[in-house]
Amino acid sequence: MKCVIGGGHLRVFGRAIHAIARISDEFWFDPVEKGLALRSVNSSRSACAYIFFSSMFFQHYCWTAGSKSFLPVFRCVNMLERNVEKCNIYTNINDRHITFQLICKHGRLHKVTFQKQKQFKTGRQYLV
């Protein structure tokens, strides 16, 4: 997976990260051909969240077949809006990392480890 988020959409993406982090201590990135889904379920499995970003949301989106540690990347949404031109998100299966690269005056690089998903059934559908 590789996608690029423009400065205008970065604020929306940051707020989505904060909203989904209120549900649980961890969440999953689910890249699919049509876009990127964020999923989260609380520890008692009584609440879940699902946010989907269409591939049209991104400046560039390439698809091939989590946790609160993402929050520091988006901790100050207002600062991101003023200083960040775009955000590159890509995975490297060999490293088991998702990399967030914020492109601004002084580029920043955040590497966050990820793990395999667990599948479980909710009242309406399967969340992966």
mmCIF file with all atom_site columns, C-alpha atoms in Angstrom:
data_model
loop_
_atom_site.group_PDB
_atom_site.id
_atom_site.type_symbol
_atom_site.label_atom_id
_atom_site.label_alt_id
_atom_site.label_comp_id
_atom_site.label_asym_id
_atom_site.label_entity_id
_atom_site.label_seq_id
_atom_site.pdbx_PDB_ins_code
_atom_site.Cartn_x
_atom_site.Cartn_y
_atom_site.Cartn_z
_atom_site.occupancy
_atom_site.B_iso_or_equiv
_atom_site.pdbx_formal_charge
_atom_site.auth_seq_id
_atom_site.auth_comp_id
_atom_site.auth_asym_id
_atom_site.auth_atom_id
_atom_site.pdbx_PDB_model_num
ATOM 1   C CA . MET A 1 1   ? 0.000   0.000   0.000  1.00 0.00 ? 1   MET A CA 1
ATOM 2   C CA . LYS A 1 2   ? 1.170   3.497   -0.772 1.00 0.00 ? 2   LYS A CA 1
ATOM 3   C CA . CYS A 1 3   ? -0.937  6.639   -0.541 1.00 0.00 ? 3   CYS A CA 1
ATOM 4   C CA . VAL A 1 4   ? -0.377  10.400  -0.451 1.00 0.00 ? 4   VAL A CA 1
ATOM 5   C CA . ILE A 1 5   ? -2.675  12.766  1.472  1.00 0.00 ? 5   ILE A CA 1
ATOM 6   C CA . GLY A 1 6   ? -2.695  16.424  0.414  1.00 0.00 ? 6   GLY A CA 1
ATOM 7   C CA . GLY A 1 7   ? -2.560  19.233  2.970  1.00 0.00 ? 7   GLY A CA 1
ATOM 8   C CA . GLY A 1 8   ? -6.269  20.034  2.680  1.00 0.00 ? 8   GLY A CA 1
ATOM 9   C CA . HIS A 1 9   ? -7.330  16.474  3.494  1.00 0.00 ? 9   HIS A CA 1
ATOM 10  C CA . LEU A 1 10  ? -4.724  15.933  6.196  1.00 0.00 ? 10  LEU A CA 1
ATOM 11  C CA . ARG A 1 11  ? -6.875  17.670  8.816  1.00 0.00 ? 11  ARG A CA 1
ATOM 12  C CA . VAL A 1 12  ? -9.815  15.350  8.066  1.00 0.00 ? 12  VAL A CA 1
ATOM 13  C CA . PHE A 1 13  ? -7.568  12.289  8.268  1.00 0.00 ? 13  PHE A CA 1
ATOM 14  C CA . GLY A 1 14  ? -6.052  13.460  11.583 1.00 0.00 ? 14  GLY A CA 1
ATOM 15  C CA . ARG A 1 15  ? -9.489  14.000  13.106 1.00 0.00 ? 15  ARG A CA 1
ATOM 16  C CA . ALA A 1 16  ? -10.562 10.540  11.957 1.00 0.00 ? 16  ALA A CA 1
ATOM 17  C CA . ILE A 1 17  ? -7.523  9.022   13.716 1.00 0.00 ? 17  ILE A CA 1
ATOM 18  C CA . HIS A 1 18  ? -8.456  10.846  16.938 1.00 0.00 ? 18  HIS A CA 1
ATOM 19  C CA . ALA A 1 19  ? -12.115 9.807   16.687 1.00 0.00 ? 19  ALA A CA 1
ATOM 20  C CA . ILE A 1 20  ? -11.373 6.142   16.132 1.00 0.00 ? 20  ILE A CA 1
ATOM 21  C CA . ALA A 1 21  ? -8.782  6.125   18.945 1.00 0.00 ? 21  ALA A CA 1
ATOM 22  C CA . ARG A 1 22  ? -11.549 7.000   21.415 1.00 0.00 ? 22  ARG A CA 1
ATOM 23  C CA . ILE A 1 23  ? -13.093 3.574   20.830 1.00 0.00 ? 23  ILE A CA 1
ATOM 24  C CA . SER A 1 24  ? -10.045 1.446   21.623 1.00 0.00 ? 24  SER A CA 1
ATOM 25  C CA . ASP A 1 25  ? -6.331  1.367   22.361 1.00 0.00 ? 25  ASP A CA 1
ATOM 26  C CA . GLU A 1 26  ? -5.680  -0.187  18.963 1.00 0.00 ? 26  GLU A CA 1
ATOM 27  C CA . PHE A 1 27  ? -7.065  -0.010  15.453 1.00 0.00 ? 27  PHE A CA 1
ATOM 28  C CA . TRP A 1 28  ? -6.396  -1.529  12.069 1.00 0.00 ? 28  TRP A CA 1
ATOM 29  C CA . PHE A 1 29  ? -5.580  -0.126  8.671  1.00 0.00 ? 29  PHE A CA 1
ATOM 30  C CA . ASP A 1 30  ? -7.421  -2.140  6.052  1.00 0.00 ? 30  ASP A CA 1
ATOM 31  C CA . PRO A 1 31  ? -6.215  -1.187  2.553  1.00 0.00 ? 31  PRO A CA 1
ATOM 32  C CA . VAL A 1 32  ? -8.538  -2.381  -0.205 1.00 0.00 ? 32  VAL A CA 1
ATOM 33  C CA . GLU A 1 33  ? -8.686  -1.663  -3.914 1.00 0.00 ? 33  GLU A CA 1
ATOM 34  C CA . LYS A 1 34  ? -11.338 1.067   -3.534 1.00 0.00 ? 34  LYS A CA 1
ATOM 35  C CA . GLY A 1 35  ? -9.703  2.915   -0.625 1.00 0.00 ? 35  GLY A CA 1
ATOM 36  C CA . LEU A 1 36  ? -8.444  2.747   2.946  1.00 0.00 ? 36  LEU A CA 1
ATOM 37  C CA . ALA A 1 37  ? -10.582 1.641   5.892  1.00 0.00 ? 37  ALA A CA 1
ATOM 38  C CA . LEU A 1 38  ? -9.794  2.250   9.562  1.00 0.00 ? 38  LEU A CA 1
ATOM 39  C CA . ARG A 1 39  ? -11.386 -0.220  11.990 1.00 0.00 ? 39  ARG A CA 1
ATOM 40  C CA . SER A 1 40  ? -11.492 -0.366  15.773 1.00 0.00 ? 40  SER A CA 1
ATOM 41  C CA . VAL A 1 41  ? -13.253 -2.405  18.460 1.00 0.00 ? 41  VAL A CA 1
ATOM 42  C CA . ASN A 1 42  ? -13.139 -1.772  22.203 1.00 0.00 ? 42  ASN A CA 1
ATOM 43  C CA . SER A 1 43  ? -11.785 -4.369  24.640 1.00 0.00 ? 43  SER A CA 1
ATOM 44  C CA . SER A 1 44  ? -15.223 -5.662  25.660 1.00 0.00 ? 44  SER A CA 1
ATOM 45  C CA . ARG A 1 45  ? -16.274 -5.824  21.993 1.00 0.00 ? 45  ARG A CA 1
ATOM 46  C CA . SER A 1 46  ? -19.390 -3.799  22.723 1.00 0.00 ? 46  SER A CA 1
ATOM 47  C CA . ALA A 1 47  ? -18.520 -0.892  20.410 1.00 0.00 ? 47  ALA A CA 1
ATOM 48  C CA . CYS A 1 48  ? -16.853 -0.711  17.033 1.00 0.00 ? 48  CYS A CA 1
ATOM 49  C CA . ALA A 1 49  ? -15.909 2.005   14.560 1.00 0.00 ? 49  ALA A CA 1
ATOM 50  C CA . TYR A 1 50  ? -15.361 1.922   10.818 1.00 0.00 ? 50  TYR A CA 1
ATOM 51  C CA . ILE A 1 51  ? -14.133 4.867   8.753  1.00 0.00 ? 51  ILE A CA 1
ATOM 52  C CA . PHE A 1 52  ? -13.606 4.501   5.015  1.00 0.00 ? 52  PHE A CA 1
ATOM 53  C CA . PHE A 1 53  ? -11.568 6.855   2.828  1.00 0.00 ? 53  PHE A CA 1
ATOM 54  C CA . SER A 1 54  ? -12.196 6.426   -0.899 1.00 0.00 ? 54  SER A CA 1
ATOM 55  C CA . SER A 1 55  ? -9.180  6.323   -3.199 1.00 0.00 ? 55  SER A CA 1
ATOM 56  C CA . MET A 1 56  ? -10.418 9.707   -4.506 1.00 0.00 ? 56  MET A CA 1
ATOM 57  C CA . PHE A 1 57  ? -9.612  11.210  -1.054 1.00 0.00 ? 57  PHE A CA 1
ATOM 58  C CA . PHE A 1 58  ? -5.878  10.706  -1.692 1.00 0.00 ? 58  PHE A CA 1
ATOM 59  C CA . GLN A 1 59  ? -3.612  12.503  -4.159 1.00 0.00 ? 59  GLN A CA 1
ATOM 60  C CA . HIS A 1 60  ? -2.108  9.098   -4.932 1.00 0.00 ? 60  HIS A CA 1
ATOM 61  C CA . TYR A 1 61  ? -3.412  5.692   -3.845 1.00 0.00 ? 61  TYR A CA 1
ATOM 62  C CA . CYS A 1 62  ? -1.780  2.371   -4.720 1.00 0.00 ? 62  CYS A CA 1
ATOM 63  C CA . TRP A 1 63  ? -3.111  -0.874  -3.277 1.00 0.00 ? 63  TRP A CA 1
ATOM 64  C CA . THR A 1 64  ? -1.473  -4.299  -3.089 1.00 0.00 ? 64  THR A CA 1
ATOM 65  C CA . ALA A 1 65  ? -2.743  -7.436  -1.693 1.00 0.00 ? 65  ALA A CA 1
ATOM 66  C CA . GLY A 1 66  ? -2.391  -0.439  14.999 1.00 0.00 ? 66  GLY A CA 1
ATOM 67  C CA . SER A 1 67  ? -2.656  1.307   17.728 1.00 0.00 ? 67  SER A CA 1
ATOM 68  C CA . LYS A 1 68  ? -2.632  4.598   19.668 1.00 0.00 ? 68  LYS A CA 1
ATOM 69  C CA . SER A 1 69  ? 0.985   4.936   18.692 1.00 0.00 ? 69  SER A CA 1
ATOM 70  C CA . PHE A 1 70  ? -0.368  6.640   15.545 1.00 0.00 ? 70  PHE A CA 1
ATOM 71  C CA . LEU A 1 71  ? -1.700  9.540   17.611 1.00 0.00 ? 71  LEU A CA 1
ATOM 72  C CA . PRO A 1 72  ? 1.637   11.369  18.022 1.00 0.00 ? 72  PRO A CA 1
ATOM 73  C CA . VAL A 1 73  ? 1.871   11.680  14.238 1.00 0.00 ? 73  VAL A CA 1
ATOM 74  C CA . PHE A 1 74  ? -1.441  13.595  14.198 1.00 0.00 ? 74  PHE A CA 1
ATOM 75  C CA . ARG A 1 75  ? -1.324  15.133  17.694 1.00 0.00 ? 75  ARG A CA 1
ATOM 76  C CA . CYS A 1 76  ? -1.710  18.743  16.576 1.00 0.00 ? 76  CYS A CA 1
ATOM 77  C CA . VAL A 1 77  ? -4.038  18.868  13.595 1.00 0.00 ? 77  VAL A CA 1
ATOM 78  C CA . ASN A 1 78  ? -3.841  22.686  13.349 1.00 0.00 ? 78  ASN A CA 1
ATOM 79  C CA . MET A 1 79  ? -0.037  22.555  13.136 1.00 0.00 ? 79  MET A CA 1
ATOM 80  C CA . LEU A 1 80  ? -0.276  19.908  10.416 1.00 0.00 ? 80  LEU A CA 1
ATOM 81  C CA . GLU A 1 81  ? -2.626  22.079  8.400  1.00 0.00 ? 81  GLU A CA 1
ATOM 82  C CA . ARG A 1 82  ? -0.208  25.055  8.524  1.00 0.00 ? 82  ARG A CA 1
ATOM 83  C CA . ASN A 1 83  ? 3.149   23.309  8.106  1.00 0.00 ? 83  ASN A CA 1
ATOM 84  C CA . VAL A 1 84  ? 2.621   20.031  6.242  1.00 0.00 ? 84  VAL A CA 1
ATOM 85  C CA . GLU A 1 85  ? 2.265   20.001  2.471  1.00 0.00 ? 85  GLU A CA 1
ATOM 86  C CA . LYS A 1 86  ? 1.471   16.300  2.181  1.00 0.00 ? 86  LYS A CA 1
ATOM 87  C CA . CYS A 1 87  ? 1.702   13.005  4.037  1.00 0.00 ? 87  CYS A CA 1
ATOM 88  C CA . ASN A 1 88  ? 3.018   9.793   2.450  1.00 0.00 ? 88  ASN A CA 1
ATOM 89  C CA . ILE A 1 89  ? 1.835   6.522   4.005  1.00 0.00 ? 89  ILE A CA 1
ATOM 90  C CA . TYR A 1 90  ? 3.338   3.245   2.895  1.00 0.00 ? 90  TYR A CA 1
ATOM 91  C CA . THR A 1 91  ? 3.998   -0.246  4.196  1.00 0.00 ? 91  THR A CA 1
ATOM 92  C CA . ASN A 1 92  ? 6.994   -2.508  4.059  1.00 0.00 ? 92  ASN A CA 1
ATOM 93  C CA . ILE A 1 93  ? 6.001   -6.096  4.803  1.00 0.00 ? 93  ILE A CA 1
ATOM 94  C CA . ASN A 1 94  ? 9.621   -7.143  5.415  1.00 0.00 ? 94  ASN A CA 1
ATOM 95  C CA . ASP A 1 95  ? 10.070  -4.515  8.162  1.00 0.00 ? 95  ASP A CA 1
ATOM 96  C CA . ARG A 1 96  ? 6.529   -4.930  9.560  1.00 0.00 ? 96  ARG A CA 1
ATOM 97  C CA . HIS A 1 97  ? 6.173   -1.136  9.669  1.00 0.00 ? 97  HIS A CA 1
ATOM 98  C CA . ILE A 1 98  ? 3.758   1.454   8.433  1.00 0.00 ? 98  ILE A CA 1
ATOM 99  C CA . THR A 1 99  ? 5.700   4.599   7.611  1.00 0.00 ? 99  THR A CA 1
ATOM 100 C CA . PHE A 1 100 ? 4.188   8.085   7.845  1.00 0.00 ? 100 PHE A CA 1
ATOM 101 C CA . GLN A 1 101 ? 6.310   10.699  6.098  1.00 0.00 ? 101 GLN A CA 1
ATOM 102 C CA . LEU A 1 102 ? 5.231   14.299  6.678  1.00 0.00 ? 102 LEU A CA 1
ATOM 103 C CA . ILE A 1 103 ? 6.551   16.564  3.925  1.00 0.00 ? 103 ILE A CA 1
ATOM 104 C CA . CYS A 1 104 ? 7.181   20.091  5.268  1.00 0.00 ? 104 CYS A CA 1
ATOM 105 C CA . LYS A 1 105 ? 10.100  22.504  5.845  1.00 0.00 ? 105 LYS A CA 1
ATOM 106 C CA . HIS A 1 106 ? 11.852  20.006  8.089  1.00 0.00 ? 106 HIS A CA 1
ATOM 107 C CA . GLY A 1 107 ? 10.533  16.570  6.932  1.00 0.00 ? 107 GLY A CA 1
ATOM 108 C CA . ARG A 1 108 ? 9.609   14.109  9.668  1.00 0.00 ? 108 ARG A CA 1
ATOM 109 C CA . LEU A 1 109 ? 9.520   10.329  9.561  1.00 0.00 ? 109 LEU A CA 1
ATOM 110 C CA . HIS A 1 110 ? 7.465   8.187   11.948 1.00 0.00 ? 110 HIS A CA 1
ATOM 111 C CA . LYS A 1 111 ? 7.753   4.390   11.861 1.00 0.00 ? 111 LYS A CA 1
ATOM 112 C CA . VAL A 1 112 ? 5.077   2.396   13.640 1.00 0.00 ? 112 VAL A CA 1
ATOM 113 C CA . THR A 1 113 ? 5.045   -1.401  13.883 1.00 0.00 ? 113 THR A CA 1
ATOM 114 C CA . PHE A 1 114 ? 1.938   -3.327  12.915 1.00 0.00 ? 114 PHE A CA 1
ATOM 115 C CA . GLN A 1 115 ? 0.646   -6.846  13.426 1.00 0.00 ? 115 GLN A CA 1
ATOM 116 C CA . LYS A 1 116 ? -1.665  -9.319  11.721 1.00 0.00 ? 116 LYS A CA 1
ATOM 117 C CA . GLN A 1 117 ? -5.401  -8.761  12.068 1.00 0.00 ? 117 GLN A CA 1
ATOM 118 C CA . LYS A 1 118 ? -7.804  -10.953 14.005 1.00 0.00 ? 118 LYS A CA 1
ATOM 119 C CA . GLN A 1 119 ? -11.223 -11.688 12.574 1.00 0.00 ? 119 GLN A CA 1
ATOM 120 C CA . PHE A 1 120 ? -14.282 -11.597 14.787 1.00 0.00 ? 120 PHE A CA 1
ATOM 121 C CA . LYS A 1 121 ? -18.009 -11.340 14.265 1.00 0.00 ? 121 LYS A CA 1
ATOM 122 C CA . THR A 1 122 ? -20.108 -8.362  15.307 1.00 0.00 ? 122 THR A CA 1
ATOM 123 C CA . GLY A 1 123 ? -23.894 -8.258  15.291 1.00 0.00 ? 123 GLY A CA 1
ATOM 124 C CA . ARG A 1 124 ? -24.065 -7.177  11.647 1.00 0.00 ? 124 ARG A CA 1
ATOM 125 C CA . GLN A 1 125 ? -20.928 -8.165  9.823  1.00 0.00 ? 125 GLN A CA 1
ATOM 126 C CA . TYR A 1 126 ? -17.457 -9.551  10.127 1.00 0.00 ? 126 TYR A CA 1
ATOM 127 C CA . LEU A 1 127 ? -14.781 -7.052  11.002 1.00 0.00 ? 127 LEU A CA 1
ATOM 128 C CA . VAL A 1 128 ? -11.327 -7.981  9.863  1.00 0.00 ? 128 VAL A CA 1
#
